[in-house]
Coordinates of C-alpha atoms in Angstrom, one line a residue:
M1 CA 0.0 0.0 0.0
S2 CA 2.9 2.4 0.8
T3 CA 4.0 2.2 -2.9
A4 CA 0.4 3.0 -4.0
I5 CA 0.5 6.2 -1.9
A6 CA 3.9 7.1 -3.1
A7 CA 2.7 6.8 -6.7
F8 CA 0.5 9.8 -6.2
N9 CA 3.1 12.0 -4.5
D10 CA 4.0 13.8 -7.8
H11 CA 0.6 15.6 -7.6
R12 CA 1.2 18.1 -4.9
T13 CA -2.4 19.5 -4.7
L14 CA -3.3 16.7 -2.2
S15 CA -1.2 14.6 0.1
G16 CA -0.6 10.9 -0.7
P17 CA -3.3 9.5 1.5
E18 CA -5.7 12.3 0.4
K19 CA -5.1 11.3 -3.2
V20 CA -5.9 7.7 -2.5
A21 CA -9.0 8.7 -0.5
A22 CA -10.2 10.9 -3.4
L23 CA -9.7 8.2 -5.9
L24 CA -11.6 5.6 -3.8
L25 CA -14.5 8.0 -3.2
A26 CA -14.6 8.9 -6.9
M27 CA -14.6 5.3 -8.0
G28 CA -17.8 4.4 -6.1
K29 CA -18.5 1.3 -4.1
P30 CA -18.2 -1.5 -6.7
L31 CA -14.6 -0.8 -7.7
A32 CA -13.5 0.8 -4.5
S33 CA -14.7 -2.2 -2.5
R34 CA -12.5 -4.5 -4.5
L35 CA -9.5 -2.3 -3.7
L36 CA -10.2 -1.8 -0.1
K37 CA -10.0 -5.6 0.5
H38 CA -6.2 -5.4 -0.1
F39 CA -5.6 -2.7 2.6
D40 CA -4.6 -3.7 6.2
P41 CA -6.4 -2.1 9.2
A42 CA -3.6 0.5 9.8
E43 CA -3.8 1.6 6.1
L44 CA -7.6 1.8 6.2
K45 CA -7.4 4.1 9.2
I46 CA -5.0 6.4 7.4
I47 CA -7.2 6.5 4.3
T48 CA -10.4 6.9 6.3
R49 CA -9.0 9.8 8.3
S50 CA -8.0 11.5 5.1
A51 CA -11.3 10.9 3.4
A52 CA -13.3 12.1 6.4
A53 CA -11.5 15.4 6.4
L54 CA -11.1 15.7 2.6
G55 CA -13.8 18.3 2.0
A56 CA -14.4 19.5 -1.6
V57 CA -12.0 18.4 -4.3
P58 CA -12.2 20.5 -7.5
I59 CA -12.6 18.9 -10.9
T60 CA -9.2 20.1 -12.0
A61 CA -7.5 18.4 -9.2
L62 CA -9.2 15.1 -9.9
E63 CA -8.4 15.3 -13.6
T64 CA -4.8 15.9 -12.8
L65 CA -4.8 13.1 -10.3
V66 CA -6.2 10.5 -12.7
E67 CA -6.2 11.2 -16.4
E68 CA -8.1 8.1 -17.3
L69 CA -11.1 9.2 -15.2
A70 CA -11.3 12.6 -16.8
Q71 CA -14.4 11.8 -18.8
Q72 CA -16.3 10.6 -15.7
F73 CA -15.8 14.0 -14.1
S74 CA -16.4 16.1 -17.2
R75 CA -19.9 16.7 -16.1
G76 CA -18.6 19.3 -13.8
V77 CA -19.6 17.7 -10.5
D78 CA -17.0 18.3 -7.8
L79 CA -16.3 15.6 -5.2
R80 CA -16.8 16.1 -1.5
G81 CA -15.3 13.7 1.0
T82 CA -17.2 13.3 4.3
A83 CA -17.2 10.9 7.2
A84 CA -20.6 9.6 6.1
E85 CA -19.4 8.9 2.6
V86 CA -16.4 7.0 3.7
E87 CA -18.3 5.1 6.4
S88 CA -20.8 4.0 3.7
L89 CA -17.9 2.9 1.5
L90 CA -16.2 0.9 4.2
G91 CA -19.5 -0.7 5.1
S92 CA -19.6 -2.4 1.7
V93 CA -16.5 -4.5 2.4
L94 CA -16.0 -4.7 6.1
P95 CA -18.1 -6.0 9.0
P96 CA -20.0 -3.4 11.1
D97 CA -17.8 -3.8 14.2
Q98 CA -14.6 -3.1 12.2
V99 CA -16.3 -0.1 10.5
A100 CA -17.3 1.2 13.9
E101 CA -13.8 0.8 15.2
I102 CA -12.2 2.6 12.3
M103 CA -14.7 5.4 12.3
S104 CA -14.3 5.9 16.0
D105 CA -10.6 6.2 15.6
V106 CA -11.0 8.6 12.7
L107 CA -13.6 10.8 14.2
G108 CA -12.1 10.8 17.7
S109 CA -14.1 10.6 20.8
S110 CA -15.9 14.0 20.6
N111 CA -19.2 12.4 19.3
S112 CA -19.2 9.2 21.2
S113 CA -17.9 10.7 24.4
T114 CA -21.1 12.8 24.7
W115 CA -23.3 9.7 24.8
V116 CA -20.8 7.9 27.1
R117 CA -20.9 10.8 29.5
L118 CA -24.6 11.1 29.3
S119 CA -24.9 7.4 30.0
G120 CA -22.9 7.9 33.2
L121 CA -25.3 10.5 34.6
P122 CA -27.7 9.5 37.4
E123 CA -30.8 7.8 35.9
T124 CA -33.0 10.1 37.9
D125 CA -31.5 13.1 36.1
L126 CA -31.9 11.5 32.7
A127 CA -35.5 10.5 33.5
A128 CA -36.4 14.0 34.7
Y129 CA -34.9 15.5 31.5
I130 CA -36.3 13.0 29.1
G131 CA -39.8 13.2 30.7
K132 CA -40.0 16.9 29.7
E133 CA -38.8 16.4 26.1
H134 CA -40.9 15.8 23.0
P135 CA -41.5 12.0 22.7
Q136 CA -39.6 11.7 19.5
T137 CA -36.6 13.5 20.9
A138 CA -36.8 11.5 24.1
A139 CA -36.8 8.3 22.0
L140 CA -33.8 9.4 20.0
I141 CA -31.9 10.2 23.2
L142 CA -32.7 6.8 24.8
A143 CA -31.7 5.0 21.6
R144 CA -28.2 6.5 21.7
L145 CA -27.6 5.9 25.4
T146 CA -25.9 2.6 26.5
P147 CA -28.5 -0.1 26.9
E148 CA -27.9 -0.2 30.6
A149 CA -28.4 3.5 31.1
A150 CA -31.5 3.5 28.8
A151 CA -33.0 0.6 30.7
K152 CA -32.5 2.2 34.1
T153 CA -33.9 5.5 32.8
L154 CA -37.0 3.9 31.2
A155 CA -37.6 2.0 34.5
L156 CA -38.1 5.4 36.3
L157 CA -40.6 6.7 33.8
P158 CA -44.4 6.3 34.1
R159 CA -45.7 3.1 32.5
E160 CA -47.6 4.9 29.7
L161 CA -44.6 7.0 28.8
R162 CA -42.2 4.1 29.1
N163 CA -44.2 2.0 26.7
A164 CA -44.8 4.8 24.2
L165 CA -41.1 5.8 24.1
T166 CA -40.1 2.1 23.5
R167 CA -42.5 1.9 20.6
R168 CA -41.1 5.1 19.2
M169 CA -37.5 3.7 19.4
L170 CA -38.6 0.8 17.3
G171 CA -39.9 3.1 14.6
L172 CA -36.9 5.5 14.6
R173 CA -35.6 6.4 11.1
P174 CA -32.0 7.5 10.3
V175 CA -31.3 11.0 11.5
S176 CA -29.0 13.4 9.8
E177 CA -25.5 14.1 11.2
A178 CA -26.4 17.8 11.5
T179 CA -29.5 17.0 13.6
I180 CA -27.5 14.7 15.9
K181 CA -24.9 17.4 16.3
I182 CA -27.6 19.9 17.4
L183 CA -29.0 17.4 19.9
E184 CA -25.5 16.6 21.3
N185 CA -24.8 20.3 21.8
K186 CA -28.1 20.9 23.6
L187 CA -27.6 17.9 25.8
R188 CA -24.0 19.0 26.7
D189 CA -25.3 22.5 27.6
D190 CA -28.3 21.2 29.6
L191 CA -26.8 18.2 31.3
L192 CA -23.0 18.0 31.0
N193 CA -21.7 21.5 31.2
G194 CA -23.1 22.5 34.6
S195 CA -21.4 25.2 36.6
P196 CA -19.0 24.2 39.4
R197 CA -21.5 25.7 41.8
D198 CA -24.0 23.1 40.8
A199 CA -21.5 20.2 41.1
G200 CA -21.8 20.0 44.9
S201 CA -25.6 20.0 44.8
N202 CA -25.5 17.2 42.2
T203 CA -23.1 15.2 44.2
Q204 CA -25.2 15.6 47.3
G205 CA -28.3 14.5 45.4
R206 CA -26.5 11.5 44.1
V207 CA -25.3 10.4 47.6
A208 CA -28.9 11.0 48.9
D209 CA -30.2 8.8 46.1
I210 CA -27.8 6.0 47.0
L211 CA -28.6 6.3 50.7
N212 CA -32.3 6.2 50.0
R213 CA -31.9 2.7 48.5
M214 CA -29.9 1.4 51.5
E215 CA -31.3 -0.2 54.6
P216 CA -32.2 2.5 57.1
E217 CA -29.6 1.4 59.7
Q218 CA -26.9 1.4 57.1
A219 CA -27.9 4.8 55.8
E220 CA -27.8 6.3 59.3
D221 CA -24.4 4.8 59.9
V222 CA -23.1 6.4 56.7
L223 CA -24.7 9.8 57.6
S224 CA -23.0 9.7 61.0
S225 CA -19.7 9.1 59.2
I226 CA -20.4 12.0 56.9
A227 CA -21.3 14.3 59.8
E228 CA -17.9 13.6 61.4
A229 CA -15.9 14.4 58.3
K230 CA -18.2 17.0 56.5
P231 CA -20.8 18.3 58.9
I232 CA -21.8 21.1 56.4
D233 CA -22.8 18.5 53.8
V234 CA -24.8 16.2 56.0
A235 CA -27.8 18.6 56.3
A236 CA -27.9 19.1 52.6
V237 CA -27.8 15.3 52.0
R238 CA -30.6 14.7 54.6
S239 CA -32.8 17.3 52.9
K240 CA -32.7 15.3 49.7
M241 CA -33.4 11.9 51.4
F242 CA -36.8 10.3 51.8
S243 CA -38.0 7.4 53.7
F244 CA -41.4 5.7 54.0
N245 CA -42.1 7.5 57.3
D246 CA -41.7 10.8 55.6
I247 CA -44.8 10.2 53.6
V248 CA -47.0 11.9 56.2
N249 CA -45.1 15.1 55.5
L250 CA -45.8 15.2 51.8
P251 CA -48.2 17.9 50.6
Q252 CA -51.7 16.4 50.2
K253 CA -51.6 16.8 46.5
S254 CA -48.3 14.9 46.3
K255 CA -49.8 12.1 48.4
S256 CA -52.8 11.9 46.1
V257 CA -50.6 11.6 43.0
L258 CA -48.4 9.1 44.7
F259 CA -51.1 6.7 45.8
D260 CA -52.7 6.9 42.4
R261 CA -49.6 5.3 41.1
V262 CA -49.2 2.6 43.8
S263 CA -51.3 -0.6 44.0
T264 CA -53.7 -1.1 47.0
E265 CA -51.8 -4.4 47.7
Q266 CA -48.5 -2.5 48.0
I267 CA -50.1 0.2 50.3
T268 CA -51.7 -2.4 52.5
M269 CA -48.4 -4.3 52.9
A270 CA -46.5 -1.1 53.6
L271 CA -49.0 0.0 56.3
R272 CA -48.8 -3.2 58.3
G273 CA -47.2 -2.5 61.7
T274 CA -47.8 1.3 61.5
D275 CA -49.9 3.2 64.1
T276 CA -53.4 4.4 63.6
V277 CA -52.4 8.1 63.2
F278 CA -49.9 7.3 60.5
R279 CA -52.5 5.1 58.7
D280 CA -55.1 7.8 58.8
V281 CA -52.8 10.3 57.3
V282 CA -51.9 8.0 54.4
L283 CA -55.4 6.8 53.8
S284 CA -56.7 10.3 53.7
A285 CA -55.1 10.6 50.3
V286 CA -56.6 7.3 49.0
G287 CA -60.0 7.0 47.3
A288 CA -62.9 5.9 49.3
R289 CA -63.3 2.5 47.7
A290 CA -59.5 1.7 47.9
R291 CA -59.5 2.9 51.5
R292 CA -62.2 0.5 52.5
L293 CA -60.3 -2.4 50.8
I294 CA -57.1 -1.5 52.5
E295 CA -58.7 -1.1 55.9
N296 CA -60.4 -4.5 55.6
E297 CA -57.1 -6.2 54.6
L298 CA -55.3 -4.5 57.5
N299 CA -57.8 -6.1 60.0
G300 CA -56.3 -9.5 59.1
D301 CA -52.8 -10.8 59.5
G302 CA -50.3 -11.2 56.7
G303 CA -46.9 -10.2 55.4
S304 CA -43.4 -11.0 56.7
A305 CA -41.1 -8.3 57.9
K306 CA -39.1 -8.7 54.7
E307 CA -42.2 -8.2 52.5
I308 CA -43.3 -5.1 54.5
A309 CA -39.8 -3.6 54.2
A310 CA -39.8 -4.2 50.5
A311 CA -43.2 -2.6 50.0
R312 CA -42.1 0.5 51.9
R313 CA -38.9 0.8 50.0
A314 CA -40.8 0.4 46.7
I315 CA -43.2 3.2 47.7
S316 CA -40.3 5.4 48.7
T317 CA -38.6 4.8 45.4
T318 CA -41.8 5.8 43.6
V319 CA -41.8 9.0 45.5
L320 CA -38.2 9.8 44.4
Q321 CA -39.1 8.9 40.8
L322 CA -42.1 11.2 40.8
V323 CA -40.0 14.0 42.3
A324 CA -37.3 13.6 39.7
L325 CA -40.0 13.8 36.9
G326 CA -41.4 17.0 38.5
E327 CA -44.8 15.4 39.1
I328 CA -44.8 15.9 42.9
E329 CA -43.1 18.0 45.5
L330 CA -41.5 16.8 48.7
H331 CA -42.5 20.0 50.5
A332 CA -45.4 22.4 50.2
E333 CA -44.6 25.6 48.3
A334 CA -44.1 28.6 50.5
A335 CA -47.1 30.9 50.6

């Protein structure tokens, strides 16, 4: 291959690899595909990098480069090398994983790193953001996240929205590179380029989110440890935490929305072992029919300590999900 590149070095308008790239792009897939099979991976990367950055090549340069192809270009159409063009060309002779590896090396990490970084954000942040976007945009974002991040984010969304977005993902059509760029820039501004002042708050929220999912005794032990090392932070972390016992402090509207999303069986299980005052506060936000069913069930025995704890943790998680989506508030708005 090195001799092939050297053969074009007499034409100083383009560098050797650029001349090879221009020729391959000008040939089209059938002929270029036959030639590409003879390059090794290192050579393909050199050519691909040159082709992706080639830009416009005037007719005169092409005619000088290959005289025998002059008639093909006599129509006056200039050639433009782009990443999309060369990726399509490589795709005709190489398996998808090898094409992806080469294009990733050529384009650098600027595009892919955006989605990698987004996939590393807390799923509560992603769910809150996606829940406010147009469904088609939300589906496109989810489709470009890592499968693990997308799954965790979808799990936090309301059932109807989760199902609708999944259906939309199945129906997504190819999106132009320019549109993806616009979306990436917006996501970087909205989610990734937060000010340093916000970083502490985000970290505290993340820690609180983790502690919310731990056993109460373990969470309290961690908080005690934080209080010793960073007493200023512990109050901020506690303000973002939520346990089942905090349900009574939710605004009435928030309680109504919450218990509209939770099954009566789950409420019944979670209320076992609670006192009458606590039950009355909770059941005041439940519909009359559901309240009667729950009260009847609570009159009987049932449910192990493990099942009760699981139900309470599930309800607490639902609260946090609804808060992240902006559907409920933890505290009543100041008058």
